[in-house]
Coordinates of C-alpha atoms in Angstrom, one line a residue:
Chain A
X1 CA 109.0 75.6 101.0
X2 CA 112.0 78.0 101.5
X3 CA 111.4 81.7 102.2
X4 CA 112.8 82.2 98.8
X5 CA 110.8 80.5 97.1
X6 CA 108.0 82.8 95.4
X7 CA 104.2 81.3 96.7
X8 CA 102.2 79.8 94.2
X9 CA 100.5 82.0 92.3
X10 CA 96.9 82.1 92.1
X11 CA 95.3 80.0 89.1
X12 CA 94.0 83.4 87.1
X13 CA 97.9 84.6 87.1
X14 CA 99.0 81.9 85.2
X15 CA 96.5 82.8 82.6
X16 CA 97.3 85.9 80.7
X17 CA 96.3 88.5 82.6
X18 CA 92.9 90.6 81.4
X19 CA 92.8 94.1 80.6
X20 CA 90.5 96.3 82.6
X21 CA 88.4 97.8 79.8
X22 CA 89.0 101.3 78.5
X23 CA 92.0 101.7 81.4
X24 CA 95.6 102.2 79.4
X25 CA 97.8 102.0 81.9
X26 CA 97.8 100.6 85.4
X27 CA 100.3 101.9 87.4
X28 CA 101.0 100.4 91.3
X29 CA 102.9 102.5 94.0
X30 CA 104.4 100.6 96.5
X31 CA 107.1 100.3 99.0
X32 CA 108.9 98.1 100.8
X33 CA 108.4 99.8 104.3
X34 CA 105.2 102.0 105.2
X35 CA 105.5 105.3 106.4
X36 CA 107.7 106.5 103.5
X37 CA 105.4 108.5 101.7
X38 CA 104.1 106.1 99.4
X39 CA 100.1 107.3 99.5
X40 CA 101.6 110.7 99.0
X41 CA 103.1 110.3 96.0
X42 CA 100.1 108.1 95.0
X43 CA 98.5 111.1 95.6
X44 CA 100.0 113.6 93.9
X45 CA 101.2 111.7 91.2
X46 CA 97.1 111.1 90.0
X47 CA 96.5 115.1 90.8
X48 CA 99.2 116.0 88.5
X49 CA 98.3 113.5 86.1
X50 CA 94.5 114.7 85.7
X51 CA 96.3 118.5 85.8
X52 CA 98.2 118.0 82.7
X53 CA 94.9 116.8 81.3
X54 CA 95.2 113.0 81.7
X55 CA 92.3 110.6 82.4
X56 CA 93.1 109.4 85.9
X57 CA 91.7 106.9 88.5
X58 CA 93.5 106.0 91.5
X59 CA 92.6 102.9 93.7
X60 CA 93.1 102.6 97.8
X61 CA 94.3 98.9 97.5
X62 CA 96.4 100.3 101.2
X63 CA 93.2 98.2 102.8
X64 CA 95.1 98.5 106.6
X65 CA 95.7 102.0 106.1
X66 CA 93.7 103.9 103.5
X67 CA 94.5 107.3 103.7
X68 CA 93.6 108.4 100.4
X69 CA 89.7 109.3 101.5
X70 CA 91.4 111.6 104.4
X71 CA 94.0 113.0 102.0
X72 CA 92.1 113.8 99.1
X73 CA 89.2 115.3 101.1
X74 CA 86.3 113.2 100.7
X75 CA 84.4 110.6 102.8
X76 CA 81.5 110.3 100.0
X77 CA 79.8 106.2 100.2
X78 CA 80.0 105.0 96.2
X79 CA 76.6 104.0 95.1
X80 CA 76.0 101.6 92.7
X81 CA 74.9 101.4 89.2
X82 CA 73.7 99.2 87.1
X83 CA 75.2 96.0 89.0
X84 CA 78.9 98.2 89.1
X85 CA 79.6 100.8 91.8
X86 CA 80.5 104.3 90.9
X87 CA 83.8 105.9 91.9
X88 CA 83.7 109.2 94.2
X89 CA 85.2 112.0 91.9
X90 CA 87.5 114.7 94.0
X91 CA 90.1 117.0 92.3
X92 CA 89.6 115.8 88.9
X93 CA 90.6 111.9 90.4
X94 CA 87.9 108.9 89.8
X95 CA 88.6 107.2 93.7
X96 CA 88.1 103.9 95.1
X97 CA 89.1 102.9 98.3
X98 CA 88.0 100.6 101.4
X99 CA 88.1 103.6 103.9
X100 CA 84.7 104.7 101.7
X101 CA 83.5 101.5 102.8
X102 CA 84.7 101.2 106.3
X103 CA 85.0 104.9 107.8
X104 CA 85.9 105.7 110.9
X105 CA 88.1 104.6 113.4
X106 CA 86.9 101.0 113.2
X107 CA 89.9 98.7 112.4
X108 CA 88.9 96.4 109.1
X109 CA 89.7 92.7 110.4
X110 CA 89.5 90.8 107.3
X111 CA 91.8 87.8 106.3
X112 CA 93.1 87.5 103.1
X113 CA 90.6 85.9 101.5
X114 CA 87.8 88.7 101.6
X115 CA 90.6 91.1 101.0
X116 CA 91.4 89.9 97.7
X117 CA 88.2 89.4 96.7
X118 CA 87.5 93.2 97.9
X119 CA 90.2 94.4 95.6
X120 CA 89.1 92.3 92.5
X121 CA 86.2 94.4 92.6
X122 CA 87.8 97.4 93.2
X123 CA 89.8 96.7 90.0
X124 CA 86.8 95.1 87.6
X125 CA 83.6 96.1 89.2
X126 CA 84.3 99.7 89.5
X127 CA 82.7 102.0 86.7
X128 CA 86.1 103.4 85.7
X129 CA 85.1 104.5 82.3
X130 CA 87.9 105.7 79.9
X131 CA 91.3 106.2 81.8
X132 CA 94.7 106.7 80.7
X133 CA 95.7 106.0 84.2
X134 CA 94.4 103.9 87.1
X135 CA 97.2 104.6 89.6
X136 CA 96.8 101.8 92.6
X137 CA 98.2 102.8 95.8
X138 CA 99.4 99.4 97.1
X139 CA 99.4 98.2 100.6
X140 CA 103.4 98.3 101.6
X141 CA 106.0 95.5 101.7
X142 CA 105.1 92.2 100.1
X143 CA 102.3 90.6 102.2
X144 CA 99.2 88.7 100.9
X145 CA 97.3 91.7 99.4
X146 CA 100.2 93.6 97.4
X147 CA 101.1 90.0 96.3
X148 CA 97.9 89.1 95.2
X149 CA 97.6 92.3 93.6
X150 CA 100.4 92.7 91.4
X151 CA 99.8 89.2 90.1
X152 CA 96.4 89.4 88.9
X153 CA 96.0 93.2 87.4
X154 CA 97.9 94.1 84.2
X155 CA 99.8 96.6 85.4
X156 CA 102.0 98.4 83.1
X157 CA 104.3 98.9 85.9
X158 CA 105.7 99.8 89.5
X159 CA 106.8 103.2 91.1
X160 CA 108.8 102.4 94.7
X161 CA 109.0 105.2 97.2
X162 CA 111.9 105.0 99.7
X163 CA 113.6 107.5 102.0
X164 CA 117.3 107.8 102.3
X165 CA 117.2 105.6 105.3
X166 CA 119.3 102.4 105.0
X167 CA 115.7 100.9 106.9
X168 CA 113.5 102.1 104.0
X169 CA 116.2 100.9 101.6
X170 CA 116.7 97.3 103.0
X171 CA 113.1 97.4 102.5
X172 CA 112.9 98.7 99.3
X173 CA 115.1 96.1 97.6
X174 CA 113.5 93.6 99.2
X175 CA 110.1 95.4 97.1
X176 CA 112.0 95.5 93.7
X177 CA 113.5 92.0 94.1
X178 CA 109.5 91.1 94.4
X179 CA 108.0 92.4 91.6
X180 CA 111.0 91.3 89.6
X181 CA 109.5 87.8 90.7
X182 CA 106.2 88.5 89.4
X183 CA 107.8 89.8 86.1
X184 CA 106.3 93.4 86.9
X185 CA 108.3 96.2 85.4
X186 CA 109.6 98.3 88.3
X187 CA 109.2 102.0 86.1
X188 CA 111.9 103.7 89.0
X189 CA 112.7 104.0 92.8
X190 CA 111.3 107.6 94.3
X191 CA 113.5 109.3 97.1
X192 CA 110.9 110.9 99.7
X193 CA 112.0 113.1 102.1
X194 CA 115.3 113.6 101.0
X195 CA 115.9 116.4 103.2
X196 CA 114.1 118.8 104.7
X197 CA 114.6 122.8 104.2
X198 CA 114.6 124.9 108.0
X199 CA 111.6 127.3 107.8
X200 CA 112.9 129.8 108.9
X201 CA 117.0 129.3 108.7
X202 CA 116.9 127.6 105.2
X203 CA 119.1 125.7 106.7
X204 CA 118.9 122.3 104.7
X205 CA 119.3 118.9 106.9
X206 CA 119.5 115.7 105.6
X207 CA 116.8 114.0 108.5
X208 CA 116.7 110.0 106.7
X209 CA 120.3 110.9 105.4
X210 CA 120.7 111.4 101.5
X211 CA 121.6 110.1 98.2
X212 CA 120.8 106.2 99.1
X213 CA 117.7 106.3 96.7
X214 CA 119.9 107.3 93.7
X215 CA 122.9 104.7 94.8
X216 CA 120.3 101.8 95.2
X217 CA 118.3 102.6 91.8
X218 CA 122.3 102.0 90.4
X219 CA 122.7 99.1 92.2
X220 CA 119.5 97.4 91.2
X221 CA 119.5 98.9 87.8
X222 CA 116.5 100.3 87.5
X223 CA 115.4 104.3 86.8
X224 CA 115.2 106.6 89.6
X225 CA 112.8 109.1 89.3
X226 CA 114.4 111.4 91.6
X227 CA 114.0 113.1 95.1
X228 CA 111.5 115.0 97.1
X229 CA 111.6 116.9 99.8
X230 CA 110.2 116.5 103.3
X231 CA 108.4 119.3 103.0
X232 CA 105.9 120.1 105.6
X233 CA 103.7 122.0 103.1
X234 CA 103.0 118.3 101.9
X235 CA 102.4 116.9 105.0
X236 CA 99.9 119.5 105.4
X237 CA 98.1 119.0 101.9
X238 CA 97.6 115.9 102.8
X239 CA 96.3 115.7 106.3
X240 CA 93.8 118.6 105.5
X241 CA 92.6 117.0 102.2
X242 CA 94.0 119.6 99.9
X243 CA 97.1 117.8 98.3
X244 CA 99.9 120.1 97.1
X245 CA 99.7 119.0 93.9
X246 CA 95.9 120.3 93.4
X247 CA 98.2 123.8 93.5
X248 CA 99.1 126.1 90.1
X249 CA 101.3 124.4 87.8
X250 CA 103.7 127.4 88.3
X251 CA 103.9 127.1 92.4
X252 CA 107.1 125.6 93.4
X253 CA 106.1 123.6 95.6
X254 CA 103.9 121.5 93.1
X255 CA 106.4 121.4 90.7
X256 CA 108.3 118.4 91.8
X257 CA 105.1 116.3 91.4
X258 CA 104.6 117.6 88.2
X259 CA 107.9 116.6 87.0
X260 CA 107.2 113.1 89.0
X261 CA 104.3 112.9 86.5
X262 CA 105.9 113.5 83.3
X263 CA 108.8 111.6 83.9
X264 CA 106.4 108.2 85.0
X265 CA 103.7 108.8 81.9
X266 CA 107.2 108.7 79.9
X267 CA 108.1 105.5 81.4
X268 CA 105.1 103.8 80.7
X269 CA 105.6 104.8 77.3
X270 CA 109.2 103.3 76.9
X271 CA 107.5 99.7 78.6
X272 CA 104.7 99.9 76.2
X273 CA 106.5 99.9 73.2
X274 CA 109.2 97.6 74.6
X275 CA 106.1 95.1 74.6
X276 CA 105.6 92.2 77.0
X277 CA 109.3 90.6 77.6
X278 CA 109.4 87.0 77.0
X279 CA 111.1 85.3 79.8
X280 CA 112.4 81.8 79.7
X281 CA 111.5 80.1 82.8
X282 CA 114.8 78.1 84.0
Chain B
X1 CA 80.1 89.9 107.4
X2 CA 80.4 93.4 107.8
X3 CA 83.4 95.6 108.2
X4 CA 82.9 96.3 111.7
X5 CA 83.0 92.4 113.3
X6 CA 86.1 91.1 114.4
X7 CA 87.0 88.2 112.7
X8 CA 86.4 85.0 114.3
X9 CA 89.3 84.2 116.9
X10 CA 91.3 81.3 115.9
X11 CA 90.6 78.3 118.5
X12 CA 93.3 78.8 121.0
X13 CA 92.4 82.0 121.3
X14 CA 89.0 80.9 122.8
X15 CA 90.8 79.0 125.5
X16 CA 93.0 80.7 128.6
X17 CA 96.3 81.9 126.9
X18 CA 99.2 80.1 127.5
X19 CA 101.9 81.9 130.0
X20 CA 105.2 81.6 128.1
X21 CA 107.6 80.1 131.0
X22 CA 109.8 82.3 132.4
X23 CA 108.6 85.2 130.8
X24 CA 107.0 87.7 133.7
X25 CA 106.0 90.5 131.2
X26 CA 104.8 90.5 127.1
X27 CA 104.8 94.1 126.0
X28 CA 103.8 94.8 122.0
X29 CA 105.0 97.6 120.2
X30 CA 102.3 98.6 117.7
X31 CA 101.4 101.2 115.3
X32 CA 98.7 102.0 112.7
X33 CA 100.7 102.8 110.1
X34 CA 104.1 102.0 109.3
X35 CA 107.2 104.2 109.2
X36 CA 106.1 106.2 111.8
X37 CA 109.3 104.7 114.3
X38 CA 107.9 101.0 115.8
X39 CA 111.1 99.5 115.6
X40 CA 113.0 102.5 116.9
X41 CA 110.7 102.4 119.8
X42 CA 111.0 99.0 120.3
X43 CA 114.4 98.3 119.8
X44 CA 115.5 101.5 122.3
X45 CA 113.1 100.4 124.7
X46 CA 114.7 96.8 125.2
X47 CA 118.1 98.2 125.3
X48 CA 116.6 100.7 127.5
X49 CA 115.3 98.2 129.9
X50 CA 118.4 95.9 129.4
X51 CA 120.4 98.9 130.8
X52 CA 117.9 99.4 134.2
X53 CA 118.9 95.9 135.3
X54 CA 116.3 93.9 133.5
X55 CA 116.3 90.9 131.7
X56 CA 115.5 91.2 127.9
X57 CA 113.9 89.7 124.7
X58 CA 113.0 91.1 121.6
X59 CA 110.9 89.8 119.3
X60 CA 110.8 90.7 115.7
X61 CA 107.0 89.7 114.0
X62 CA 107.5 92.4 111.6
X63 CA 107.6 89.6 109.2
X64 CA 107.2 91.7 106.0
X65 CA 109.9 94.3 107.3
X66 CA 112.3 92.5 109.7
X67 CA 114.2 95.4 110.8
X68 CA 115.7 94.3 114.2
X69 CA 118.5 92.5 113.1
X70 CA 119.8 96.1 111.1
X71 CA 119.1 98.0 113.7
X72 CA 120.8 96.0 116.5
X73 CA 124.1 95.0 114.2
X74 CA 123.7 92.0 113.8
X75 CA 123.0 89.1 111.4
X76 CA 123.8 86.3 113.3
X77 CA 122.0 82.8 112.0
X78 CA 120.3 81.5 115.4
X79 CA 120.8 78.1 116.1
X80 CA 119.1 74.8 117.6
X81 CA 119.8 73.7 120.9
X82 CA 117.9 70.6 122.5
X83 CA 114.8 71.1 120.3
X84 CA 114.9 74.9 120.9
X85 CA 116.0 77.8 119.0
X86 CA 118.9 79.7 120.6
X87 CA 118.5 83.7 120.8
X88 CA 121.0 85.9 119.4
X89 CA 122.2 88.2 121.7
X90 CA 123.2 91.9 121.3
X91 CA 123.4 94.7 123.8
X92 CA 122.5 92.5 126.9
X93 CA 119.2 91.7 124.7
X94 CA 117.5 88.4 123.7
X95 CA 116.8 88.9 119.8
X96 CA 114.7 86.7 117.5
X97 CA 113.6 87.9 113.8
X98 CA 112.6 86.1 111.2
X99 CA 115.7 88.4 109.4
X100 CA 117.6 86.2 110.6
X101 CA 116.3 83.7 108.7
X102 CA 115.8 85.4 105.6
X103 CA 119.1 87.1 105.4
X104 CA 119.5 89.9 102.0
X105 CA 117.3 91.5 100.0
X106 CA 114.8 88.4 99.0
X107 CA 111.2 89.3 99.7
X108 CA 109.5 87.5 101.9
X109 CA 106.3 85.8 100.1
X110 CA 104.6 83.4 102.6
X111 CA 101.1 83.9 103.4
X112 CA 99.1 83.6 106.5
X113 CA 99.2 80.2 107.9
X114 CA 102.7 79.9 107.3
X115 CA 103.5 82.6 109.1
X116 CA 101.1 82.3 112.1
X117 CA 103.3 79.2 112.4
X118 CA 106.5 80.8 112.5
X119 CA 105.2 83.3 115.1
X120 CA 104.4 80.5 117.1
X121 CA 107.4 79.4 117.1
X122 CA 109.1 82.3 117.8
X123 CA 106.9 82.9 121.0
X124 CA 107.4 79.3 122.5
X125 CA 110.0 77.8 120.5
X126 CA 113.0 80.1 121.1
X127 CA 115.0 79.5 124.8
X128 CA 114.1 82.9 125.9
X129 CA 115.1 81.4 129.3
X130 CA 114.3 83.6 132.5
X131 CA 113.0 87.2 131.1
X132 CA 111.5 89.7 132.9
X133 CA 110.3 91.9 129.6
X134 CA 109.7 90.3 126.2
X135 CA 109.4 93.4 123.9
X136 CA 107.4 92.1 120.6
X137 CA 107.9 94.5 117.9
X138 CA 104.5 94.0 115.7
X139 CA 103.8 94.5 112.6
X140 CA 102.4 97.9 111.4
X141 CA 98.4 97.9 110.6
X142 CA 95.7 95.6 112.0
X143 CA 96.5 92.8 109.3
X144 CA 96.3 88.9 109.7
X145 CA 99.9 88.4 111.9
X146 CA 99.3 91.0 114.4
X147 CA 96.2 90.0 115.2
X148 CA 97.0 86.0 115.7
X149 CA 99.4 87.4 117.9
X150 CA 98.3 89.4 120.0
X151 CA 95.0 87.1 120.2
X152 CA 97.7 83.9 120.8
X153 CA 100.1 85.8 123.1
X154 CA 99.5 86.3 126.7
X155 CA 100.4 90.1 126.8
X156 CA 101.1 92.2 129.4
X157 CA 99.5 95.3 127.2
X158 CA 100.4 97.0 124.2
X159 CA 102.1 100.4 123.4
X160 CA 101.0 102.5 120.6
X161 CA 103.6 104.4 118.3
X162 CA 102.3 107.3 116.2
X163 CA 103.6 110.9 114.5
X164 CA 101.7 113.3 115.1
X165 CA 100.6 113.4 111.5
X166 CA 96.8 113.3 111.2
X167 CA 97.4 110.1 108.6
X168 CA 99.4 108.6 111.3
X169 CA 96.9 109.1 114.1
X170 CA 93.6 108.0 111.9
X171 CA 95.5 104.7 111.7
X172 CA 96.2 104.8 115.4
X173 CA 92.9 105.2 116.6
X174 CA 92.1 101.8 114.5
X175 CA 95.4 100.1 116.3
X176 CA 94.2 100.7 119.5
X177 CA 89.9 99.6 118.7
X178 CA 92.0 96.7 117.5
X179 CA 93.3 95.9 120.9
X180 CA 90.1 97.2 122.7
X181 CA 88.2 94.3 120.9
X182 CA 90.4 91.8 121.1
X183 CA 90.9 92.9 125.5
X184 CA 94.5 93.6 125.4
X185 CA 94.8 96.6 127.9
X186 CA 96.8 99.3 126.3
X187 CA 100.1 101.1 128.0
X188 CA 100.1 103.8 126.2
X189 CA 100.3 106.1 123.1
X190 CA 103.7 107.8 122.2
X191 CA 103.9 110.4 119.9
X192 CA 107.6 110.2 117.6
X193 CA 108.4 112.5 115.8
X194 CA 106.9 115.0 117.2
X195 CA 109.3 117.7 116.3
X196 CA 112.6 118.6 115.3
X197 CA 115.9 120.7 116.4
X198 CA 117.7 122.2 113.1
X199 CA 121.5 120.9 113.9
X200 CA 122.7 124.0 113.1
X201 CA 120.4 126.7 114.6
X202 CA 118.4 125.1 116.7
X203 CA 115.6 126.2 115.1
X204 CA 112.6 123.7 115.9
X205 CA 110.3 122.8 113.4
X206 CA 107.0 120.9 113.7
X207 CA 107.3 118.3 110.8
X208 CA 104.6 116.2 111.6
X209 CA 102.7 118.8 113.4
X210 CA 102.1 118.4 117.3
X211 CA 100.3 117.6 119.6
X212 CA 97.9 115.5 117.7
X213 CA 99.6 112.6 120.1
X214 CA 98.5 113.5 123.3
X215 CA 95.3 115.0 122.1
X216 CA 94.5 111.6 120.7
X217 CA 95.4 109.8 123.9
X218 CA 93.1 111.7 125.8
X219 CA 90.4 111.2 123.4
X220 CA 90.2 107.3 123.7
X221 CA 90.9 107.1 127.5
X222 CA 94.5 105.8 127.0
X223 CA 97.6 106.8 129.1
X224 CA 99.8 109.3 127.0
X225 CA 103.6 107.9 127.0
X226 CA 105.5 110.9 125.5
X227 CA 106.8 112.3 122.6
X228 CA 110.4 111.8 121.0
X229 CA 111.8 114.4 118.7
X230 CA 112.6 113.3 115.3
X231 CA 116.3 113.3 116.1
X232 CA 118.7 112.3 113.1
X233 CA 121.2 111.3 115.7
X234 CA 118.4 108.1 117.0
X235 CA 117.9 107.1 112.6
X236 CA 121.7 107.0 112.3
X237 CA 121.6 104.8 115.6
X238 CA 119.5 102.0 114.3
X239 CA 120.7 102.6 110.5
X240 CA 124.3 101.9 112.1
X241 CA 123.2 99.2 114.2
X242 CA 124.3 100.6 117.1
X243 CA 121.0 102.2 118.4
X244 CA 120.9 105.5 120.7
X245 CA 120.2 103.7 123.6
X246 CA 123.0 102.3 124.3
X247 CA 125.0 105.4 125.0
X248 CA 125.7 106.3 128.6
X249 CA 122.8 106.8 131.1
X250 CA 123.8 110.1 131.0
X251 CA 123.4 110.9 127.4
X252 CA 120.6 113.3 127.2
X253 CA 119.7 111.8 123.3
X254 CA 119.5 108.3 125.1
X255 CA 117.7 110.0 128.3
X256 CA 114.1 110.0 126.3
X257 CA 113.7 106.0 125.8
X258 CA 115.2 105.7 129.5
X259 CA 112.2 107.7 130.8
X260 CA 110.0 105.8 128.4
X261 CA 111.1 102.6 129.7
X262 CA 110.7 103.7 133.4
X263 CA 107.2 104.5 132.4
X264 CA 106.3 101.4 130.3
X265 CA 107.5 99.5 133.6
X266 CA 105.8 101.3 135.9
X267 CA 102.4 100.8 133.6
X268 CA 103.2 97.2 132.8
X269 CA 102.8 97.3 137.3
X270 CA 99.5 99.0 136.7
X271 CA 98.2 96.5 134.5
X272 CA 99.5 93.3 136.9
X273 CA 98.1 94.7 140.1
X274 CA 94.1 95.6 138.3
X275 CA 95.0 91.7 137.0
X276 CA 92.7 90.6 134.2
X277 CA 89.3 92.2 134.0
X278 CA 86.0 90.2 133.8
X279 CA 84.0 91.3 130.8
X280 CA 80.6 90.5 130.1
X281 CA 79.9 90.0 126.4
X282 CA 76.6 91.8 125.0

C-alpha cells in the first residue's frame, strides 16, 4: 500500500450513500491543521444560518476536541426518545456532540472503531427533525474519523478553514486533495485570522502573514469564501459561550459571518443543481 | 465501555518499556488541541538544545500534519543504511518525519495499525546513534497514535503546549489526564501565545487572553514552563524553514526557547533522579 494510495473504503461507501431524512443539506467544516479556527467558523456559520431564518443542526464529529458544548454555552446530557436521542437546542442550533457525553476534563480514549460507530449515530440516530442544514464540525486533517466521516454521510459539501500560514496551508491542500479523493465537493477555502486590528492603535498586522488563502483557493481551483479577522471579540464569544454571531445582524463584528453564510447556502445551491458528477474511474 | 476507561494497553505496553539505545532522554511535545504552536515548540526546543551542547533528534509523529520537515528547510528523502534508516540532519539536529516520506500535498489516509507501525519504526528503526535528547513532536489530541506512543515509548516526561484560550486549555487539561493515566510524568505546561507586541507601537494585546496558562498549571499540580508571545517573527521562522532558534544566543527573540530548554533539561534531571515511581493499582 503506498501513502498515496486512498484506504479502502468502508463497504456502505461503495453503496450510494443514504440521505439523512428531512436534512437538505449536509455541510462538513474541516481543516487540514487544528487550531485554525475551524469550530469557530462551524460555529458561527450554523448561528448565522438559524439568524437568517434557516433550519440548522450542527454536529461535534471534533470527538478529540469538542469545543462546540463550551462554545455555544451549554453542557445539557441529550435524553432519549422513542429509541432516538434528542439534540440540546442553544441559540436557535439543534447540537450534538461527544463532549455532551463525555464532559469534563476526562480524555475520551476510544479507537476507531467505537468512534465511527459513535458518529453514525450522531448522524442517523439523532432526532434532527426538518433541517435545511446539518453543519458537521469535522475532526481536523485526514485521520480515521474525518475519513470515515466524509465517506459515509451525503454531504452536499466541504468548507476548509486555513490561516495565512504557509503551515496551515501545506495542510490545507493536503485537506482539499482528500476530499477530492472521496469525490466530496470542496464548496471554498476560509482565511481565518487574516490579520489582526491593534485595539487601541488600529494598527493592522498581518500575525499568520496574508493573502495565502486567496493564492491557494487559485491554485487549487476552488472558491474562496474570503477572510476573517483575528479578532479577539471572537475568541471571546467563543470561550464564554456567547458566539459573535448570536449578535444583531447590523453589528460589525457579526457581519462577516453573515456574509460567510450567505455566500456557503449559495454554494450549496450551485452543487445542487449541478447534480451528482459522474466520474469515470481510470 | 464507558467514556472514562482507558483503553486497553496494547501488549508491549504491559511489559517493561524498551530503552531506545543510545538515547539518555525521550521528551514529547503534546497539546490538546492543535494549532496552538506544538511544532514551534518542539522544533525550537531541539535547536535550542542542539545549540547548549547537546546531542539532538527530532521526531515527527504528527502523522496527519508532518510539519517538521517545512519548518526546518528541508525535504531531504532519508535513506537506508545497514538495515537502518539514516536521519536527516539540519541545524545540528537528528530529524525523522514521516513528510519525508510523503513529500507534496497528498493526504495521508492510513489508519491505525499502519501507522502504529511506522511509529515503531521511527522510534527504533532510524540510527539515531548516540543522543542525549530525542524531542518527539506528538500529534495534537488524545487520538489512537499518540497514545501507542507514548504507552510504547520509554519517555523521559511530556511537555504540554497550550494558548491561553479557554478552548485551548479545556483540551489541555484532557492532554495531561491522558498522561496521568497512562504514568508518563509531565514537565510541564507552557502557555504560547500568550500575548502580542504591535510591531509598530508596541502596543500589547492579549489575543488569546492570559494567564489561563499558569492558572491551569497550578490547578492540576503540574510545573508551569512559561509563556511565549505570539511573535510573527518565530511563524515566519518555521514558515521559512529557518526557525527562530537558530539565531545567535544573544538574540533576545531566540532567548525565550533557550530558557525553555534550560528548564525542560533541568526538569528532565528532576524526573531521572525521583526515577520511576511505584504505583499501586486500585
Amino acid at each position: 500500500m503506498s501513502p498515496q494510495q486512498p484506504r479502502n473504503a468502508p463497504p456502505q461507501a461503495e453503496q450510494p450513500k443514504q440521505p439523512i431524512p428531512g436534512v437538505r443539506h449536509l455541510v462538513a467544516v474541516g481543516s487540514g491543521k487544528g487550531g485554525v479556527g475551524k469550530t469557530t467558523v462551524a460555529v458561527n456559520l450554523a448561528i448565522s444560518l438559524a439568524r437568517l431564518g434557516r433550519k440548522v443542526g450542527l454536529l461535534d464529529a471534533d470527538v478529540y476536541g469538542p469545543n462546540v458544548p463550551l462554545m455555544m454555552g451549554t453542557q445539557e446530557t441529550p435524553l432519549g426518545a422513542n429509541d432516538r436521542i434528542r439534540p440540546i437546542e442553544s441559540f436557535g442550533v439543534k447540537l450534538m456532540s461527544i463532549g455532551f457525553m463525555n464532559p469534563g476534563d476526562k480524555p475520551l480514549v476510544w479507537r476507531g472503531p467505537m468512534l465511527h460507530s459513535v458518529i453514525q449515530q450522531f448522524l442517523r440516530g439523532v432526532d434532527w427533525g426538518e433541517l435545511d442544514y446539518l453543519v458537521i464540525d469535522l475532526p481536523p486533517g485526514t485521520g480515521d474519523v474525518a475519513l470515515s466521516l466524509i465517506q459515509s454521510a451525503p454531504l452536499s459539501g466541504a468548507v476548509i478553514v486555513t490561516t495565512p500560514s504557509d503551515v496551515s496551508l501545506e495542510d490545507a491542500r493536503k485537506a482539499i486533495n482528500m476530499f477530492a479523493q472521496v469525490r466530496v465537493p470542496v464548496l471554498g477555502l476560509v482565511e481565518n485570522m487574516s490579520y489582526l486590528i491593534a485595539p487601541g492603535s488600529g494598527e493592522r498586522i498581518d500575525v499568520f502573514g496574508h493573502g495565502g488563502g486567496k493564492r491557494t483557493a487559485e491554485k487549487m481551483n476552488v472558491p474562496f469564501l474570503g477572510e476573517l479577522a483575528l479578532n479577539p471579540a471572537v475568541r471571546i464569544g467563543g470561550d464564554t459561550g456567547r458566539p459573535i454571531s448570536t449578535r444583531d445582524s447590523s453589528d460589525p463584528e457579526a457581519a462577516p459571518f453573515r456574509e460567510l453564510a450567505l455566500r456557503i447556502e449559495a454554494r450549496c445551491q450551485e452543487e445542487q443543481k449541478a447534480g451528482p458528477k459522474i466520474t469515470v474511474e481510470d
